């Protein structure tokens, strides 16, 4: 019997350099897609997957994330006293309470890499495998983490990473899985290569920001030497575990948007706008007027 995945780690301490100047004062994870910050989509996905404890690895300069995530009694009181009780209620419902919810904030004081950020969560996780969610990868659809945890349990996987197929010319942007065999949406792998040249890519299965990792990942991270960019890379530590605990890729069913980049953020916004009655009309009007202007 495989133990349930009880903890989700949210590494949110990075510098967000690809999205400067927007991220100079606003954490990348709080940038909104329509009216909802990226971190909220990630939290909703973890909740839908049945996660018990959420561990946020943040940075002292990014306290605004904690303010978004946790209940704000003062704001609630102000809204109530202005007759906006419904709004107060709505906000309180979406936020975590320090008493009723199992939420931990811990700090990564220096952005030493994603692997280092995950290691910072070590003392705060519940026993068993852990999930890691990168909030800047927004995945629409059936709830990627939930699907992945189901597959993890069925396949007795050691480390499992979310994967999607990319065009060969884009392998340089991703960690690429070295695939041995495939069973439905699960890929058995013996390692992964960080950002390979198209000619050297072992497959076209790129790793994106959802992981379910055997608890041995923390030991591996502790002895992990800096890799690409001088950072402690999570992918390096996962790769080392391939020979011991095993490694699998999971082809999720949803659509992923890289909201750490301008183009990805725009695509995510358009995708959500299409499904939002308030926005879809605006989008249609815009597309129509652009079409007419082009035709003229
Ligand atoms: P990214 O590499 O996409 O984020 O890491 P970044 O470093 O903030 O962004 P760029 O590349 O400079 O634009 C993915 C996730 O890992 C976190 C980030 O906050 C983001 O949520 N992260 C990254 C950490 O928590 N600590 C780190 O040292 C690096």
Short mmCIF file of N, CA, C and O in Angstrom, two decimals, residues 33 98 104 186 201:
data_model
loop_
_atom_site.label_atom_id
_atom_site.label_comp_id
_atom_site.label_asym_id
_atom_site.label_seq_id
_atom_site.Cartn_x
_atom_site.Cartn_y
_atom_site.Cartn_z
N UNK A 33 -3.53 36.31 -13.47
CA UNK A 33 -4.05 35.93 -14.78
C UNK A 33 -5.54 36.21 -14.64
O UNK A 33 -6.23 35.59 -13.81
N UNK A 98 -4.81 30.64 10.38
CA UNK A 98 -3.65 30.13 11.12
C UNK A 98 -4.06 29.01 12.07
O UNK A 98 -3.25 28.17 12.44
N UNK A 104 2.49 26.25 6.28
CA UNK A 104 3.77 26.66 6.84
C UNK A 104 4.45 27.61 5.87
O UNK A 104 4.47 27.36 4.67
N UNK A 186 2.25 6.99 -18.54
CA UNK A 186 3.43 6.94 -17.67
C UNK A 186 4.66 6.50 -18.47
O UNK A 186 4.62 5.51 -19.20
N UNK A 201 19.08 15.74 -27.57
CA UNK A 201 17.94 15.47 -26.66
C UNK A 201 17.58 13.98 -26.69
O UNK A 201 17.37 13.41 -27.76
#
